[in-house]
Structures are given as C-alpha cells and as structure tokens.
CSV table of C-alpha atoms and ligand atoms in Angstrom, one decimal:
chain,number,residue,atom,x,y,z
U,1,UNK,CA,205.8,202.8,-36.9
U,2,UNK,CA,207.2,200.5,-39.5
U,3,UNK,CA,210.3,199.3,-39.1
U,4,UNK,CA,210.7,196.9,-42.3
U,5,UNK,CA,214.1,196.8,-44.3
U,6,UNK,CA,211.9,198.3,-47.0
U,7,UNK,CA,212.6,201.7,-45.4
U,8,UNK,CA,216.0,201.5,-46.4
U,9,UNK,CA,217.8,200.9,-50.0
U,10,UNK,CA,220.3,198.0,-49.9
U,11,UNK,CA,224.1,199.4,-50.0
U,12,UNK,CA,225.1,196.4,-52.0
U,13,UNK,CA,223.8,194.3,-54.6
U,14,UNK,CA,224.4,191.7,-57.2
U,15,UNK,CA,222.8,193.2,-60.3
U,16,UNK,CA,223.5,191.8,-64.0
U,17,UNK,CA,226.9,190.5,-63.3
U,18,UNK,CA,228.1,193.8,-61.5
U,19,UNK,CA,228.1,195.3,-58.0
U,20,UNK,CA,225.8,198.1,-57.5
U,21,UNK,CA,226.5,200.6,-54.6
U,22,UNK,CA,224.6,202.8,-52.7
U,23,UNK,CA,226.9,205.6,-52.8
U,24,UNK,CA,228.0,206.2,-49.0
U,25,UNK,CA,230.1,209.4,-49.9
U,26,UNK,CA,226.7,211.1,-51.6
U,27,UNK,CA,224.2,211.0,-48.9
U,28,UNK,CA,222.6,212.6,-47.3
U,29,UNK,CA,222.8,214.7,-50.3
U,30,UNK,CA,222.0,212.5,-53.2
U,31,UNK,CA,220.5,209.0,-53.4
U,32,UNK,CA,223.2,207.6,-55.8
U,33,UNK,CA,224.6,204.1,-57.0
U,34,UNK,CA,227.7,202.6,-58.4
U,35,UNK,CA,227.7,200.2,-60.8
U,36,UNK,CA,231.0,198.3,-60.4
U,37,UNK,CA,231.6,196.3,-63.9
U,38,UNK,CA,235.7,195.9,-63.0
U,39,UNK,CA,237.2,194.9,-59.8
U,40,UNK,CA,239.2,198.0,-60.1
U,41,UNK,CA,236.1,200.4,-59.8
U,42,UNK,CA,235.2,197.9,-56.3
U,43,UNK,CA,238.4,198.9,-54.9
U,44,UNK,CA,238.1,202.5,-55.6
U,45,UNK,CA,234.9,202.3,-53.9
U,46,UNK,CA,236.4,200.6,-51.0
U,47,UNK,CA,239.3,203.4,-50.7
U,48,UNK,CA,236.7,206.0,-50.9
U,49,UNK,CA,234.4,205.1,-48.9
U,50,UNK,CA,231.6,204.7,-51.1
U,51,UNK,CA,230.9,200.8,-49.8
U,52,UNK,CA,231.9,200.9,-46.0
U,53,UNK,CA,231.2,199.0,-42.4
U,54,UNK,CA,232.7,196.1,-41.7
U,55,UNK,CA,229.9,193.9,-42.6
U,56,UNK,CA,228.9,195.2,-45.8
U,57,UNK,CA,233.0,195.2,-46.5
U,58,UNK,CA,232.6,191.3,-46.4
U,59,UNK,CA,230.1,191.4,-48.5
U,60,UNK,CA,231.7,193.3,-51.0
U,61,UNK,CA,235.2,191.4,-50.8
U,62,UNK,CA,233.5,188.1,-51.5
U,63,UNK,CA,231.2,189.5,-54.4
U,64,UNK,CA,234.5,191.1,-55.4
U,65,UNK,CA,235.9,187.8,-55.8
U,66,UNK,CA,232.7,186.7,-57.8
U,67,UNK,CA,233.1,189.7,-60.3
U,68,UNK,CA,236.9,188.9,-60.8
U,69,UNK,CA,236.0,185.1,-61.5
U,70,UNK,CA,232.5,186.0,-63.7
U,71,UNK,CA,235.2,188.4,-65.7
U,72,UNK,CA,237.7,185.7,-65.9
U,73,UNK,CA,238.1,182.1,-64.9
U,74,UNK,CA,241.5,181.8,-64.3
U,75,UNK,CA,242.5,180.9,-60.6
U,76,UNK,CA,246.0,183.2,-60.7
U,77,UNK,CA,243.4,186.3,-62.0
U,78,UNK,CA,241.0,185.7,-59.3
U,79,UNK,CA,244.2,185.3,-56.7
U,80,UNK,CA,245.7,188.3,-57.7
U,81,UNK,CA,242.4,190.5,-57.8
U,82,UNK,CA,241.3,188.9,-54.0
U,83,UNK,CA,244.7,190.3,-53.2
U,84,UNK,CA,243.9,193.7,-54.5
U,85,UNK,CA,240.6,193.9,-52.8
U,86,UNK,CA,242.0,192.6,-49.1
U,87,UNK,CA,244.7,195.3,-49.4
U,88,UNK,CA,242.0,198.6,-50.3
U,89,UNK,CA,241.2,199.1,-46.4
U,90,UNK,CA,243.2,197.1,-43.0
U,91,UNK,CA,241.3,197.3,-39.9
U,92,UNK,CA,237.9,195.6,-40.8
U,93,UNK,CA,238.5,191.6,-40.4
U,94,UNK,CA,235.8,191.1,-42.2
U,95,UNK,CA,236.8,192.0,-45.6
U,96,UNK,CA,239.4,189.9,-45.8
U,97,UNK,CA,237.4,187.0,-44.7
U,98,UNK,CA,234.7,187.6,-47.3
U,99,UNK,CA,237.6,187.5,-50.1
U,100,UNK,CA,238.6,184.3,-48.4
U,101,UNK,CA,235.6,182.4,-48.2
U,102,UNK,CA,234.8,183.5,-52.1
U,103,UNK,CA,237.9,182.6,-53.0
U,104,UNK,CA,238.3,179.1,-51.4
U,105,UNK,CA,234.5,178.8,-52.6
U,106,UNK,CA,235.9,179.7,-56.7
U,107,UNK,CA,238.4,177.3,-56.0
U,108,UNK,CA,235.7,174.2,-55.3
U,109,UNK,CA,233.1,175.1,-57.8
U,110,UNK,CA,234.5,178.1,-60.1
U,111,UNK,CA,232.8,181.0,-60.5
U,112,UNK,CA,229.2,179.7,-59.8
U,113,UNK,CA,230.6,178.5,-56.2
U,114,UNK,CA,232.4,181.9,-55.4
U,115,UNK,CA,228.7,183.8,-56.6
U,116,UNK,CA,226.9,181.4,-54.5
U,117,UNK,CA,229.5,181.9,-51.6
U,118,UNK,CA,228.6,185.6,-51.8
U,119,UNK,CA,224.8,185.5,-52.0
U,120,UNK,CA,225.0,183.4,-48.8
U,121,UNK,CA,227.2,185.6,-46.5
U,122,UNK,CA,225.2,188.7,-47.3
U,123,UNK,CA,221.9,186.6,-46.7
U,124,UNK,CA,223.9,185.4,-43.4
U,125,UNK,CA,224.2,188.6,-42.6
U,126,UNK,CA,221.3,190.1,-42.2
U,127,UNK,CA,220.2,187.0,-40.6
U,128,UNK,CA,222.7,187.6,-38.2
U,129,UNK,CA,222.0,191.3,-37.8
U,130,UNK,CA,218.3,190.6,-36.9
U,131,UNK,CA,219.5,188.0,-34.3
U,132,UNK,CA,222.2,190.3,-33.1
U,133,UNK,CA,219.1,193.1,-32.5
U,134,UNK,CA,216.9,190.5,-30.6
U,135,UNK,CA,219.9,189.7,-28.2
U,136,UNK,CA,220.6,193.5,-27.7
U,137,UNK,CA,216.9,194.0,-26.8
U,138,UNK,CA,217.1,191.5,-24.4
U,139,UNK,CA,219.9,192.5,-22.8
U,140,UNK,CA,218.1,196.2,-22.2
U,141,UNK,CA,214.9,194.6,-21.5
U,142,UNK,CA,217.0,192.7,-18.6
U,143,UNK,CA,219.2,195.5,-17.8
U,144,UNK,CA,216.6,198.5,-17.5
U,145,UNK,CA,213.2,197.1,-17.9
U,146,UNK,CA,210.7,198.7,-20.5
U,147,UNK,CA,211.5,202.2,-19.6
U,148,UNK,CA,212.2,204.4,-22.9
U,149,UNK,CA,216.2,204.9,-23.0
U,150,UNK,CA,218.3,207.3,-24.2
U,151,UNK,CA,220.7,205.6,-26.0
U,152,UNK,CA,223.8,207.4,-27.5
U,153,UNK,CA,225.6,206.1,-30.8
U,154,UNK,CA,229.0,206.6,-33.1
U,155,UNK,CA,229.7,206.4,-36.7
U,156,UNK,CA,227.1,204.7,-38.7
U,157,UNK,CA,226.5,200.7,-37.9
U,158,UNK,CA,223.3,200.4,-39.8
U,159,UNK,CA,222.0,198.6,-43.1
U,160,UNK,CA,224.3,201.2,-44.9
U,161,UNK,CA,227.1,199.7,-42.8
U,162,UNK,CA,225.9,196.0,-42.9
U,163,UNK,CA,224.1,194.1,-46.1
U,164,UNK,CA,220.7,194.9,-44.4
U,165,UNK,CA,219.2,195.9,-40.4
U,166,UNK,CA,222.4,196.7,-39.1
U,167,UNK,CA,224.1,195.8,-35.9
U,168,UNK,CA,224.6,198.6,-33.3
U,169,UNK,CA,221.6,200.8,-35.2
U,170,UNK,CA,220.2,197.1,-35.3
U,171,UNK,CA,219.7,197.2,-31.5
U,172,UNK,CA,218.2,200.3,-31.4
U,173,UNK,CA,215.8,199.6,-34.0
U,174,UNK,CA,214.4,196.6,-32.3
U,175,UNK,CA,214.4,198.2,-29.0
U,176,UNK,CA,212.4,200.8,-30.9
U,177,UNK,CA,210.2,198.0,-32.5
U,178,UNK,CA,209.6,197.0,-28.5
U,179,UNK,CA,208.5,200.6,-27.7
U,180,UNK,CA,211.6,201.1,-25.3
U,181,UNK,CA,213.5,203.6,-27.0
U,182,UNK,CA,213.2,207.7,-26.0
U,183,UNK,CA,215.4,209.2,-28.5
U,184,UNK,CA,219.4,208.4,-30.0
U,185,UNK,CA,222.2,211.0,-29.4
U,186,UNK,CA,224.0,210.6,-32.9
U,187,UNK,CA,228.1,211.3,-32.9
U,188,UNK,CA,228.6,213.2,-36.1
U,189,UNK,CA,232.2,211.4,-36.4
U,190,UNK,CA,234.6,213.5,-37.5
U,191,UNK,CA,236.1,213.8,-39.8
U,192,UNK,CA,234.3,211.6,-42.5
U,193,UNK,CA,231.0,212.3,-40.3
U,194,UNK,CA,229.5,208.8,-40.5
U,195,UNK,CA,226.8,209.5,-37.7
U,196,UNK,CA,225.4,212.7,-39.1
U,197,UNK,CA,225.4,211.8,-42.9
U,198,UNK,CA,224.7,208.3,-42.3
U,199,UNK,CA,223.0,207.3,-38.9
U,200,UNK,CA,221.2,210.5,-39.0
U,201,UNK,CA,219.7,209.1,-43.0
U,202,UNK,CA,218.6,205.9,-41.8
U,203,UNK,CA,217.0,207.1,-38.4
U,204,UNK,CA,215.0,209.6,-40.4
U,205,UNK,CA,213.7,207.2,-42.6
U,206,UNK,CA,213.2,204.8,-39.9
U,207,UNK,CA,211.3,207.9,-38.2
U,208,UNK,CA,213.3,207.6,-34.8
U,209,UNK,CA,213.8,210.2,-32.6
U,210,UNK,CA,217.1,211.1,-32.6
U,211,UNK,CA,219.6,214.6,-32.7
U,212,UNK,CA,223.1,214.5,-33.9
U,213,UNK,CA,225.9,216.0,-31.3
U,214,UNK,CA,229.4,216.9,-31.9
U,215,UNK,CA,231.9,213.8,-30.8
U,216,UNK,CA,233.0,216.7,-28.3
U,217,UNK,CA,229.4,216.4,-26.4
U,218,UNK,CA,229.4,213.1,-25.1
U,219,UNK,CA,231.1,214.0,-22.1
U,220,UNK,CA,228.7,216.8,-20.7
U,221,UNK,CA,225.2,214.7,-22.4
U,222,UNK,CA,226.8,211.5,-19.3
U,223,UNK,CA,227.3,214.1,-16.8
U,224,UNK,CA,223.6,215.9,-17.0
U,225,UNK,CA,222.2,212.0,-17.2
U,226,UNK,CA,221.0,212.5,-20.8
U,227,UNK,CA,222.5,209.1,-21.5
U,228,UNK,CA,221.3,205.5,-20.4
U,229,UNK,CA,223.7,203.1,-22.5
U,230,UNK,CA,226.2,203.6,-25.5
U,231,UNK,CA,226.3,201.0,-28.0
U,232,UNK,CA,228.5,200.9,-31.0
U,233,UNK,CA,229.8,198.4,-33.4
U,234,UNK,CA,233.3,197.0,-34.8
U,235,UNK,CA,235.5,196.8,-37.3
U,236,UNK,CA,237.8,193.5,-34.9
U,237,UNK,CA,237.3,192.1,-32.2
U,238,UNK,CA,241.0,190.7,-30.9
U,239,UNK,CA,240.7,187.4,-29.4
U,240,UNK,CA,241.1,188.4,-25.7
U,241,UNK,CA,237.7,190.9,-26.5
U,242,UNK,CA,239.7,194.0,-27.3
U,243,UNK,CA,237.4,196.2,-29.9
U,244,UNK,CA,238.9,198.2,-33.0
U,245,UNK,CA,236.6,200.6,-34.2
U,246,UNK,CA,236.1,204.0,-35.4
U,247,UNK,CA,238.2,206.5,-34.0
U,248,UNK,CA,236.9,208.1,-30.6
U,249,UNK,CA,235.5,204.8,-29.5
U,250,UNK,CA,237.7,204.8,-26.9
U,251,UNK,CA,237.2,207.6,-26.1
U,252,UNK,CA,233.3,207.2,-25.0
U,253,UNK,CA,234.0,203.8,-23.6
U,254,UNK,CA,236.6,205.5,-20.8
U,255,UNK,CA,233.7,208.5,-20.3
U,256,UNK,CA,231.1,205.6,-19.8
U,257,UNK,CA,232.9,203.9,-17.1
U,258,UNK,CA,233.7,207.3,-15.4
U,259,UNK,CA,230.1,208.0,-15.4
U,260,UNK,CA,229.3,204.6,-14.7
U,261,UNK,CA,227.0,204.2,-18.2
U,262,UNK,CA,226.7,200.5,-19.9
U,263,UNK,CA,229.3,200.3,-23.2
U,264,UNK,CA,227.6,197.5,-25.2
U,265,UNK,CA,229.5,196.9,-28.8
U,266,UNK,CA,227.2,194.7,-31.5
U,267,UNK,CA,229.3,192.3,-34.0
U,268,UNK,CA,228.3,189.6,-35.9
U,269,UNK,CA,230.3,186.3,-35.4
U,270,UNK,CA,232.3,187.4,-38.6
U,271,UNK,CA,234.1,190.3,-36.9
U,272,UNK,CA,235.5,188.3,-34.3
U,273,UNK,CA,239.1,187.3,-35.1
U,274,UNK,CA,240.3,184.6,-33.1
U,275,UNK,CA,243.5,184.8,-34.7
U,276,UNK,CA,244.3,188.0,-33.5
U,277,UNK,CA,245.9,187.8,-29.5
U,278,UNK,CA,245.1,191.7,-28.4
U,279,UNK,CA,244.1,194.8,-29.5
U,280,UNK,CA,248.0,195.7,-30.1
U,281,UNK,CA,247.6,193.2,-32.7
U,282,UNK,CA,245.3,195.2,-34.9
U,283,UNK,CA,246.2,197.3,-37.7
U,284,UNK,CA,245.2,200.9,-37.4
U,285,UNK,CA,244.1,202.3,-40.6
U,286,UNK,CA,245.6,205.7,-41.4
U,287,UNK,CA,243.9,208.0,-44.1
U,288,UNK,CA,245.1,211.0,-46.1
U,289,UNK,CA,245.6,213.9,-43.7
U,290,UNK,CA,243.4,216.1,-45.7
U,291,UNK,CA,240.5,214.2,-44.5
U,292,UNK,CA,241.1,216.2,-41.4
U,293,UNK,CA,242.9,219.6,-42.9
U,294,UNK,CA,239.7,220.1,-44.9
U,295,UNK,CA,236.2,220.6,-44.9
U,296,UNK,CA,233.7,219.9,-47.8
U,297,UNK,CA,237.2,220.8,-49.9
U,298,UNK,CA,238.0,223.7,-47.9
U,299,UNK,CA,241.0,223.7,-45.6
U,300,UNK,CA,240.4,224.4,-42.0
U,301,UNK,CA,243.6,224.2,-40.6
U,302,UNK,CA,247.0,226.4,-41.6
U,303,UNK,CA,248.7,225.5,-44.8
U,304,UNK,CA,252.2,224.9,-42.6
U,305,UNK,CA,250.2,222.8,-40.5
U,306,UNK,CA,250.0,218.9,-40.4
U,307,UNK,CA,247.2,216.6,-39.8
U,308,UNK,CA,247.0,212.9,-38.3
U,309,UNK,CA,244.7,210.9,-39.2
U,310,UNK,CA,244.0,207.3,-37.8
U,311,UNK,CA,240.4,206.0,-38.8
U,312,UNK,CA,240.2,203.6,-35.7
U,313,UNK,CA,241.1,203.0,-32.1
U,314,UNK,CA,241.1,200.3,-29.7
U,315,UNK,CA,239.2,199.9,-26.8
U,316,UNK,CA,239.7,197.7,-24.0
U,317,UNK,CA,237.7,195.2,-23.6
U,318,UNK,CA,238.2,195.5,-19.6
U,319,UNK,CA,235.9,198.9,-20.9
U,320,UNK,CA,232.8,196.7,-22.6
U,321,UNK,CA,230.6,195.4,-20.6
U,322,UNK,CA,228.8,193.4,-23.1
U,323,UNK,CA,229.7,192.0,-26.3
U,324,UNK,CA,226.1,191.4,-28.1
U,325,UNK,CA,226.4,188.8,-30.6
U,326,UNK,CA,224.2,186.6,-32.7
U,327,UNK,CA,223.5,183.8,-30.2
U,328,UNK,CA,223.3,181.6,-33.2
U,329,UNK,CA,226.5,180.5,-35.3
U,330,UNK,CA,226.0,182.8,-38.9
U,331,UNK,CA,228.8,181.3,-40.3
Y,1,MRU,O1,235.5,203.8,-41.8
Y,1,MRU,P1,234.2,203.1,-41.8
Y,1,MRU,O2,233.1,204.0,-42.0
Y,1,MRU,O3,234.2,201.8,-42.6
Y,1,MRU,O4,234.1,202.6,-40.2
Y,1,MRU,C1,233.0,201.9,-39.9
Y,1,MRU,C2,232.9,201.6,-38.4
Y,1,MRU,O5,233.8,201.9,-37.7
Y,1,MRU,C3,231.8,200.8,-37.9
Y,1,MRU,O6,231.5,201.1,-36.6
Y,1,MRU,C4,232.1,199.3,-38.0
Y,1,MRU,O7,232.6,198.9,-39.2
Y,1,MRU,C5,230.9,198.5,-37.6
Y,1,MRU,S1,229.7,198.5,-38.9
Y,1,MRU,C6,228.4,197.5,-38.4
C-alpha cells in the first residue's frame, strides 16, 4: 500500500503569482481549483470554506499576505489586506499567525521576504505533520502494541486540512504505514460534513479501511468496543491545554472518558497559543444558521424555526490524555 503524498492533490499552492485552491466545498463531487488573483477572492474562499483546517489556514493567511504585497508594495495596503484576511474566520490561531509572520516578513524584505515567509511555513508544515505522525505512532505502538486498532475520527484533519500529510489523519496514516491500523470510524460532521466529504476522499485514495458513521454513533460504536482510541485535531490549543475544535469534539472526548477510551488530539507547534489563558478564552466561531436549517439547499427544519450554529467547541484538557506534537520545534 502506498502511502506517498502523491496520492493526494495539494489544497494550496503558489502558482504564477496567485493562490490556487483545491476546492473543499466541491468534493467529493468534483475535483475543482480556485485560482485566487485578489485578496478578495482568498477571503471569500476562507468564508466559504473552500480553503479550511487550521493548518492549511496559516498557509493561506501568509500567502495572502504575499499576493496583497506581489499586487501592491505599499506597507498600509498589505496592513489593511492582513487585516481583512485575519478577520474572514476566528477560532483557528493559526491563520492569524500565518498573516503575522508574512507580514512582519514584508516588512524586512518586501514582497520577496513575505513570499519566502510563506513558502517556508507550508514546507514547515508538512515537515511538522510527518513528525507529528511518527510521534502518534509511537505513542500507539507504546500504548497498545502492534495490534490492528480501530481508531475513530471527526471532521477532516488531513492534507486537505493541512498544506500536505495531515495531522490527526496524519497519525492514522503512519500507523497504517506500520501495519497497525484495522479500520477508521469517520464522523460525517454535521452540518458542513467535513468527515464524510473530506476524511472519507482522502482515506479512499489512501485505500484505508474506513466507514463513515453519523456523529450520533459514537456513543453505541465505545459501548460494543468497536473503538480503541479517538484522535482528532485543533483549531487552539489555550495555554493551560484546553482544545477548541470542531463542534462535537467535546462531545466524544466526555464519551471516551466514560468508556474509558484514549482521546489523543494532533497539533502542530503553530496551533498552540500560549497567549491564550483557557479555553473561555477562545472565540467560538458562529456560522449562518442555514448551514444547519438546510440540506444540499433544501430546508430541513420549519420555516418558523431557528437554527444555532457554533462551528467549534472546547474541550477540556483534564479530557485529553495526550497532546501529540511535533517533538521538534517547526517554527
Ligand atoms: O471549520 P473547519 O473545517 O475549518 O474546521 C476544521 C477543524 O475543526 C479541524 O479539526 C482543525 O482545524 C484541525 S485541521 C488539522
């Protein structure tokens, strides 16, 4: 079984002095780019969810940065459009950290520096990603031996999520690569169903067993011992280890301790935001209601009815019990 990154098509990509995009919101469907010539069209790809995953969001900010400075060389321009690009999406840490590190970068050596800045946090992060997988296979290689795991997943954390390998999906492909791995239970993630568009994609290609479950399953998969270890990734990770990420998160991390099931969470150095105290800290992310009220454009829920939708939740890190992180320093 091959297991190269040539399996998968990069989601970002510096190409003729634009950003192309692997269009996120089009697969499994459709294998379609973006070509972003304007910072504007970056943002609305942002917003919509075309370019996602924290990682890859870094990425993207700090090549944002490089387009708005490649399009104009004037430092209050290239302010202005890193502050339109940190304000398309809240939660992820590292977007705005990308934009920042482009930025300061444009600031030293114009717009040659911020491009340069760019090209080296997406090659750091895929470094990191592959360093982040070996850690997670050592810590199930410790933690259960060689036996083949069932290993149960939400939303997508995979090179579509990350500039290439990925980080959660990252440790389940190397502990695939080690022969360890029985089969992944994929969270479809409701409502923008990251696991089955996504996760599902890039296990098929990778030609890993896997079936996608409603988020509603996990509960009754623990109890019938279906599942060995969760892993997931993060959008922040607060300072005293608290973990913002996609929404019902939380939610397996209480029904692994119940069932007394390992919650790992995979994060490059990058997501890790010292200057946040707690979880409380983080912004939440809220997205249009119809997200939820609607289906592929249809509405599923009564026309005098509301919808809430918050795109992340916080987990405890009392909850994790490992934080797997690239043991060497990506940035
Ligand atoms: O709203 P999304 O799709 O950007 O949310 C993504 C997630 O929650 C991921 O789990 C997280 O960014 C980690 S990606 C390696």
């Amino acid at each position: 079984m091959s297991l190269s990154d040539s399996a998968l098509p990069l989601a970002i990509e510096w190409r003729s002095n634009q950003i192309r995009l692997l269009d996120q919101t089009a697969l499994p469907a459709t294998l379609h780019f973006i070509d972003c010539a304007a910072v504007d069209d970056l943002c609305r790809a942002i917003m919509s969810l075309a370019v996602r995953g924290a990682p890859a969001l870094g990425a993207a900010g700090a090549y944002g940065v490089a387009l708005a400075a490649v399009l104009s060389d004037d430092l209050d321009r290239v302010r202005d459009a890193a502050r339109q690009i940190s304000a398309t999406r809240p939660t992820a840490v590292n977007l705005g950290w990308g934009v920042r590190r482009a930025l300061d970068a444009y600031q030293c050596a114009g717009a040659t520096g911020a491009l340069q800045c760019a090209h080296e946090i997406a090659a750091q992060d895929v470094a990191a990603n592959h360093e982040i997988g070996r850690v997670g296979r050592d810590w199930l290689h410790a933690n259960f031996g060689e036996r083949p795991l069932n290993m149960l997943t939400h939303c997508n954390t995979g090179a579509l999520a990350t500039v290439g390998y990925g980080t959660a999906l990252g440790v389940i492909r190397s502990r695939a690569e080690a022969g360890g791995l029985a089969h992944v239970w994929v969270d479809e993630t409701r409502p923008l169903l990251q696991g089955a568009r996504l996760t599902a994609w890039e296990l098929a290609q990778l030609a890993i067993p896997h079936a996608v479950v409603v988020d509603n399953a996990a509960a009754s998969l623990m109890a019938m011992g279906f599942v060995d270890v969760v892993i997931v990734g993060a959008d922040r990770v607060a300072a005293n280890g608290d973990v913002a990420n996609k929404i019902g998160t939380y939610a397996l991390a209480v029904l692994a301790k119940y069932h007394g099931i390992p919650f790992l969470v995979a994060a490059p150095l990058s997501t890790i935001d010292s200057a946040t105290a707690t979880g409380a800290d983080i912004e939440i992310e809220e997205r249009d209601q119809l997200e939820v009220a609607e289906v592929y454009g249809n509405r599923v829920i009564p026309i005098e009815s509301r919808a809430f939708n918050p795109a992340f939740d916080l987990t405890p890190a009392a909850l994790v019990t490992a934080l797997i992180c690239p043991a060497n320093r990506e940035s």
